[in-house]
C-alpha positions as a printed Julia matrix, in Angstrom:
409×3 Matrix{Float64}:
 202.37  112.03   11.26
 201.79  112.72    7.58
 204.07  110.76    5.27
 206.6   112.79    3.32
 206.22  110.33    0.43
 202.5   111.07    0.26
 203.12  114.79    0.37
 205.59  114.6    -2.53
 203.17  112.51   -4.61
 200.3   114.89   -3.83
 202.51  117.84   -4.76
 203.3   116.31   -8.15
 199.63  115.54   -8.74
 198.47  119.03   -7.78
 201.04  120.5   -10.13
 199.75  118.22  -12.9
 196.15  119.15  -12.08
 196.92  122.86  -12.34
 198.69  122.3   -15.63
 195.78  120.23  -16.93
 193.2   122.85  -15.96
 195.21  125.58  -17.65
 195.66  123.49  -20.79
 191.98  122.56  -20.75
 191.02  126.23  -20.71
 193.34  126.96  -23.64
 192.08  123.9   -25.56
 188.43  124.87  -25.02
 189.12  128.36  -26.35
 190.87  126.84  -29.37
 188.0   124.43  -30.11
 185.4   127.17  -29.8
 187.51  129.41  -32.04
 187.76  126.69  -34.66
 183.99  126.21  -34.52
 183.5   129.93  -35.05
 185.69  129.9   -38.15
 184.62  126.6   -39.67
 180.87  126.69  -39.1
 179.57  130.07  -38.06
 181.6   132.1   -40.55
 180.62  129.63  -43.27
 176.94  130.24  -42.51
 177.46  134.01  -42.6
 179.2   133.78  -45.97
 176.28  131.77  -47.35
 173.85  134.32  -45.93
 175.67  137.2   -47.63
 175.67  135.33  -50.94
 172.19  133.71  -50.92
 169.94  136.41  -49.42
 170.32  138.95  -52.29
 169.9   136.23  -54.92
 166.71  135.03  -53.24
 165.31  138.59  -53.24
 166.21  139.0   -56.93
 164.48  135.73  -57.79
 167.73  134.14  -58.93
 168.31  130.47  -58.25
 170.12  129.71  -55.04
 172.23  126.67  -55.61
 173.88  125.63  -52.36
 176.82  123.28  -51.8
 176.01  119.83  -50.5
 174.84  119.92  -46.91
 173.79  123.58  -46.94
 170.34  124.99  -47.66
 168.7   128.41  -47.77
 165.0   128.9   -47.01
 162.88  132.04  -47.07
 159.32  132.72  -45.95
 156.91  129.86  -46.57
 159.78  127.69  -47.76
 161.19  127.55  -44.21
 160.56  124.09  -42.65
 157.92  124.17  -39.96
 160.41  123.02  -37.28
 162.67  125.97  -38.06
 160.11  128.74  -38.12
 159.99  131.46  -35.49
 163.62  131.12  -34.47
 165.29  134.2   -33.0
 167.84  135.88  -35.19
 171.46  134.85  -35.06
 173.55  131.71  -34.94
 172.22  128.72  -33.02
 172.25  124.97  -32.81
 169.14  122.81  -32.95
 168.4   119.09  -33.05
 165.64  118.03  -35.43
 164.7   114.36  -35.63
 167.96  113.45  -33.9
 170.09  115.4   -36.34
 172.23  118.3   -35.14
 171.84  121.44  -37.25
 173.76  124.68  -37.28
 171.31  127.47  -38.15
 171.71  131.14  -38.99
 168.31  132.87  -38.74
 167.67  136.38  -40.03
 165.11  138.68  -41.61
 164.97  141.53  -44.09
 162.3   143.56  -45.87
 161.19  140.47  -47.73
 160.65  138.32  -44.65
 162.41  135.75  -42.55
 165.05  133.37  -43.84
 167.33  130.66  -42.46
 170.64  129.19  -43.57
 170.99  125.55  -42.45
 174.09  123.4   -42.28
 172.7   119.85  -42.48
 175.79  117.75  -42.7
 178.28  119.49  -40.38
 180.21  116.86  -38.43
 181.77  119.39  -36.16
 179.78  118.25  -33.13
 181.19  114.77  -33.59
 184.62  116.22  -34.1
 184.2   118.2   -30.9
 183.15  115.08  -29.0
 186.16  113.15  -30.27
 188.53  116.02  -29.49
 187.19  116.49  -25.96
 187.25  112.73  -25.35
 190.88  112.6   -26.41
 191.65  115.56  -24.18
 189.9   113.9   -21.22
 191.73  110.6   -21.72
 195.05  112.42  -22.08
 194.45  114.5   -18.97
 193.44  111.5   -16.85
 196.5   109.63  -18.09
 198.69  112.63  -17.32
 197.32  112.89  -13.77
 197.82  109.16  -13.18
 201.35  109.34  -14.55
 202.09  112.34  -12.31
 200.8   110.46   -9.25
 202.97  107.42   -9.97
 205.94  109.59  -10.91
 205.55  111.53   -7.65
 205.41  108.26   -5.71
 208.52  106.98   -7.47
 210.46  110.19   -6.81
 209.26  110.19   -3.2
 210.42  106.62   -2.68
 213.79  107.38   -4.22
 214.15  110.45   -2.02
 212.51  109.44    1.26
 213.49  105.77    1.57
 217.21  106.6     2.06
 216.23  109.25    4.61
 214.11  106.69    6.48
 217.02  104.25    6.38
 219.33  106.92    7.8
 216.8   107.87   10.5
 216.38  104.22   11.52
 220.15  103.8    11.79
 220.47  106.95   13.92
 217.56  105.91   16.16
 219.03  102.41   16.53
 222.4   103.77   17.6
 224.29  102.19   14.7
 228.03  102.7    14.82
 228.29  103.11   11.05
 225.59  105.2     9.39
 224.53  104.37    5.82
 224.69  106.67    2.76
 228.0   108.27    3.75
 229.61  107.17    0.48
 227.08  109.07   -1.66
 228.16  112.27   -3.4
 224.77  114.01   -3.29
 222.96  115.96   -0.58
 221.91  112.76    1.21
 225.55  111.8     1.52
 226.35  115.21    3.02
 223.47  114.77    5.47
 224.63  111.27    6.44
 228.21  112.43    7.0
 227.0   115.38    9.09
 224.86  113.03   11.2
 227.78  110.65   11.62
 230.13  113.43   12.72
 227.59  114.82   15.17
 226.77  111.37   16.53
 230.44  110.59   17.05
 230.89  113.88   18.85
 227.93  113.23   21.14
 229.12  109.69   21.79
 232.57  110.99   22.74
 231.06  113.58   25.09
 228.89  110.96   26.78
 231.82  108.6    27.16
 233.93  111.35   28.7
 231.11  112.25   31.09
 230.61  108.6    32.05
 234.3   108.05   32.65
 234.61  111.32   34.58
 231.64  110.54   36.79
 232.86  107.02   37.44
 236.44  108.07   38.16
 235.46  110.95   40.44
 232.97  108.77   42.3
 235.58  106.06   42.84
 238.13  108.62   44.0
 235.67  110.12   46.5
 234.76  106.81   48.09
 238.03  106.4    49.95
 238.2   109.87   51.57
 234.53  109.67   52.48
 235.1   106.32   54.16
 238.01  107.85   56.1
 235.85  110.83   57.15
 233.03  108.57   58.3
 235.45  106.38   60.24
 237.03  109.38   61.93
 233.59  110.77   62.8
 232.61  107.43   64.35
 235.77  107.46   66.45
 235.02  110.99   67.65
 231.43  110.06   68.52
 232.6   107.01   70.45
 235.47  108.61   72.39
 234.41  112.22   72.91
 232.69  113.27   76.12
 232.3   116.88   75.01
 228.68  117.49   73.85
 229.77  120.09   71.3
 232.34  117.74   69.8
 229.8   114.92   69.81
 227.29  117.07   67.93
 229.89  118.2    65.4
 231.03  114.61   64.85
 227.43  113.52   64.24
 226.97  116.27   61.69
 230.22  115.28   59.95
 229.13  111.65   59.9
 225.68  112.46   58.46
 227.17  114.77   55.81
 229.75  112.15   54.8
 227.04  109.49   54.74
 224.87  111.65   52.48
 227.85  112.35   50.22
 228.66  108.63   50.04
 225.05  107.94   49.04
 225.25  110.64   46.37
 228.5   109.17   45.05
 226.87  105.75   44.82
 223.91  107.22   42.94
 226.26  108.99   40.5
 228.07  105.72   39.91
 224.78  104.02   39.06
 223.79  106.86   36.74
 227.13  106.6    34.93
 226.22  103.09   33.78
 224.06  102.31   30.77
 220.46  101.73   31.92
 219.4    98.06   31.77
 216.26   97.57   33.84
 214.99   94.34   32.31
 216.74   92.07   34.82
 216.26   94.23   37.9
 214.49   92.84   40.96
 211.18   94.31   42.02
 211.43   97.28   44.36
 208.57   97.85   46.81
 207.99  101.62   46.67
 205.87  101.57   49.84
 208.78  100.31   51.93
 211.16  102.73   50.19
 208.92  105.72   50.95
 208.4   104.63   54.59
 212.14  104.17   55.12
 213.03  107.58   53.67
 210.41  109.3    55.82
 211.82  107.64   58.96
 215.4   108.47   57.94
 214.78  112.2    57.68
 212.71  112.76   60.81
 215.8   113.98   62.75
 216.06  116.97   60.4
 212.83  118.34   61.9
 213.99  118.35   65.5
 212.85  121.45   67.42
 210.73  122.65   64.5
 206.9   122.81   64.42
 206.67  120.56   61.35
 204.87  117.22   61.17
 206.36  114.63   58.8
 204.02  111.74   58.06
 203.74  108.78   55.72
 200.11  108.47   54.66
 200.49  105.09   52.95
 198.55  104.0    49.89
 198.25  100.94   47.66
 201.74   99.36   47.39
 203.3    98.87   43.97
 206.59   97.64   42.6
 208.95   98.79   39.88
 211.99   97.35   38.14
 214.81   99.78   38.91
 217.84   99.98   41.21
 216.61  100.3    44.76
 219.3   102.88   45.52
 218.04  105.16   42.75
 214.4   104.85   43.84
 215.41  105.64   47.42
 217.55  108.58   46.3
 214.69  110.04   44.24
 212.2   109.85   47.1
 214.81  110.78   49.72
 215.91  113.95   47.93
 212.33  115.18   47.73
 211.71  114.43   51.41
 215.03  115.97   52.49
 214.4   119.17   50.52
 210.96  119.45   52.07
 212.4   118.94   55.55
 215.17  121.51   55.03
 212.99  124.34   53.76
 209.68  123.85   55.58
 209.74  125.94   58.76
 206.26  125.11   59.98
 203.22  123.11   58.97
 203.38  119.59   57.58
 205.07  117.29   55.11
 203.1   114.34   53.79
 204.32  111.41   51.71
 201.76  109.07   50.14
 201.25  106.58   47.35
 198.54  107.1    44.75
 198.22  104.54   42.0
 201.75  104.13   40.68
 202.87  107.5    41.97
 204.81  108.71   45.02
 203.61  112.15   46.14
 205.58  114.45   48.47
 203.56  117.44   49.66
 204.86  120.23   51.92
 203.72  123.57   53.31
 207.06  125.27   52.72
 207.84  128.51   50.84
 207.65  126.87   47.41
 210.32  126.89   44.75
 211.94  130.12   43.51
 211.56  130.98   39.8
 215.18  130.06   39.0
 214.76  126.52   40.34
 211.43  126.16   38.52
 213.12  127.2    35.27
 215.99  124.76   35.82
 213.54  121.97   36.63
 211.71  122.68   33.37
 214.97  122.57   31.43
 215.07  126.33   30.8
 218.07  128.6    31.11
 217.97  130.61   34.3
 220.23  132.21   36.86
 221.32  129.91   39.68
 219.12  130.05   42.77
 220.38  132.0    45.69
 219.82  132.27   49.39
 218.09  129.58   51.36
 216.98  127.68   48.3
 220.45  127.1    46.88
 220.54  123.39   47.67
 217.07  122.63   46.39
 217.95  122.98   42.73
 220.81  120.47   42.95
 218.64  117.88   44.72
 215.83  118.25   42.2
 218.29  118.08   39.31
 219.53  114.76   40.68
 215.94  113.53   41.01
 215.25  114.53   37.43
 218.33  112.62   36.24
 217.21  109.54   38.15
 213.74  109.78   36.59
 215.27  110.06   33.13
 217.45  107.02   33.85
 214.66  104.72   35.04
 211.92  106.05   32.74
 209.82  107.8    35.4
 208.58  111.4    35.37
 208.8   114.23   37.9
 205.93  116.69   38.16
 205.6   119.85   40.25
 202.43  121.66   41.3
 201.78  124.48   43.74
 200.0   123.44   46.9
 196.83  125.4    47.72
 197.63  127.66   50.64
 201.37  127.61   49.97
 203.98  124.96   49.43
 204.73  122.41   46.73
 203.5   119.03   45.56
 206.06  116.78   43.89
 204.93  113.64   42.08
 207.14  110.75   40.99
 205.17  108.84   38.34
 206.29  105.24   37.72
 203.59  104.21   35.24
 206.23  103.28   32.63
 207.87  100.8    35.02
 205.06   98.3    35.54
 206.02   94.89   36.85
 204.93   92.2    34.31
């Protein structure tokens, strides 16, 4: 991630560079314009004054540093020059020369002692030093402004990420203070919502435990004392449904607690997967579906055993409920538990809900699948695992529980 401080400093420096380039262009035009007026126009004025006097045979007395030569009087090193203004170095000395010709031959006007080249060098050196200093100052100024601006934001972000009860910067009267107060208000609101959800889940789960225990006890009494096969079957269904509901209540109670997996005992996922496969075999009675546990290299994770079993069990149960023929396979691969079935696959609404997208609730035969997968996804979020879905070649689904983030040290 690119640092905001660096971007601010670079922005200041680029602004300074653009300003420097613009000013350099203006300064170069000014220097060249000064040269034109101080040197070149001076040579032209001398030409206008000296050339007619030389033709008339009058003496040409030049100011110090200037000379006028015509014909054979032109120094050998200055002969044959093209007409016009030009600069030439002779014996290490810089000369400004205006060469011309008329009906009486060639002539040159020479400025011997012009220090303008040195002046130009000094001026450009001063400009260069000033520009470099300006760029350096802009870089350090940008860094200073960035630190003053970004460091409080980083402090606020660290406090939010760390779950601090009191966020910093709230007492400031500037925009950062407004941002800190908005974060604090939003964080308090989210914390209140989470607390209400946790309390609601815990209270409802506790309240459901007693009636579910009563239902299971009554179903056991019916199974033990009834001689009617229909009543026996109904009692078994009631008992299994109440048992599943009690397991779901227990899972919700665990999810209502703050996750702390550091002191959890190791859970053997191979035994968990084998047990869940054996537990749901009765759901496939009288159906041409083969449910098998294919094994794999065992691995352990630190997480509540009930949550691991609920995650695997919900996937196996959904596969058993909606697969009418074919096979259901459960296997371990690396640190993953894979549940593969030849069922009808998931409807679009359930896929959207599983991906966290808004969608209409599933309907028809798949209505229960979305709830089971939503619970699995919550369990994965709680323990730090991931849930992946792929289509099975030939029809069906492949669900993968990945526990790579829960390695046993």
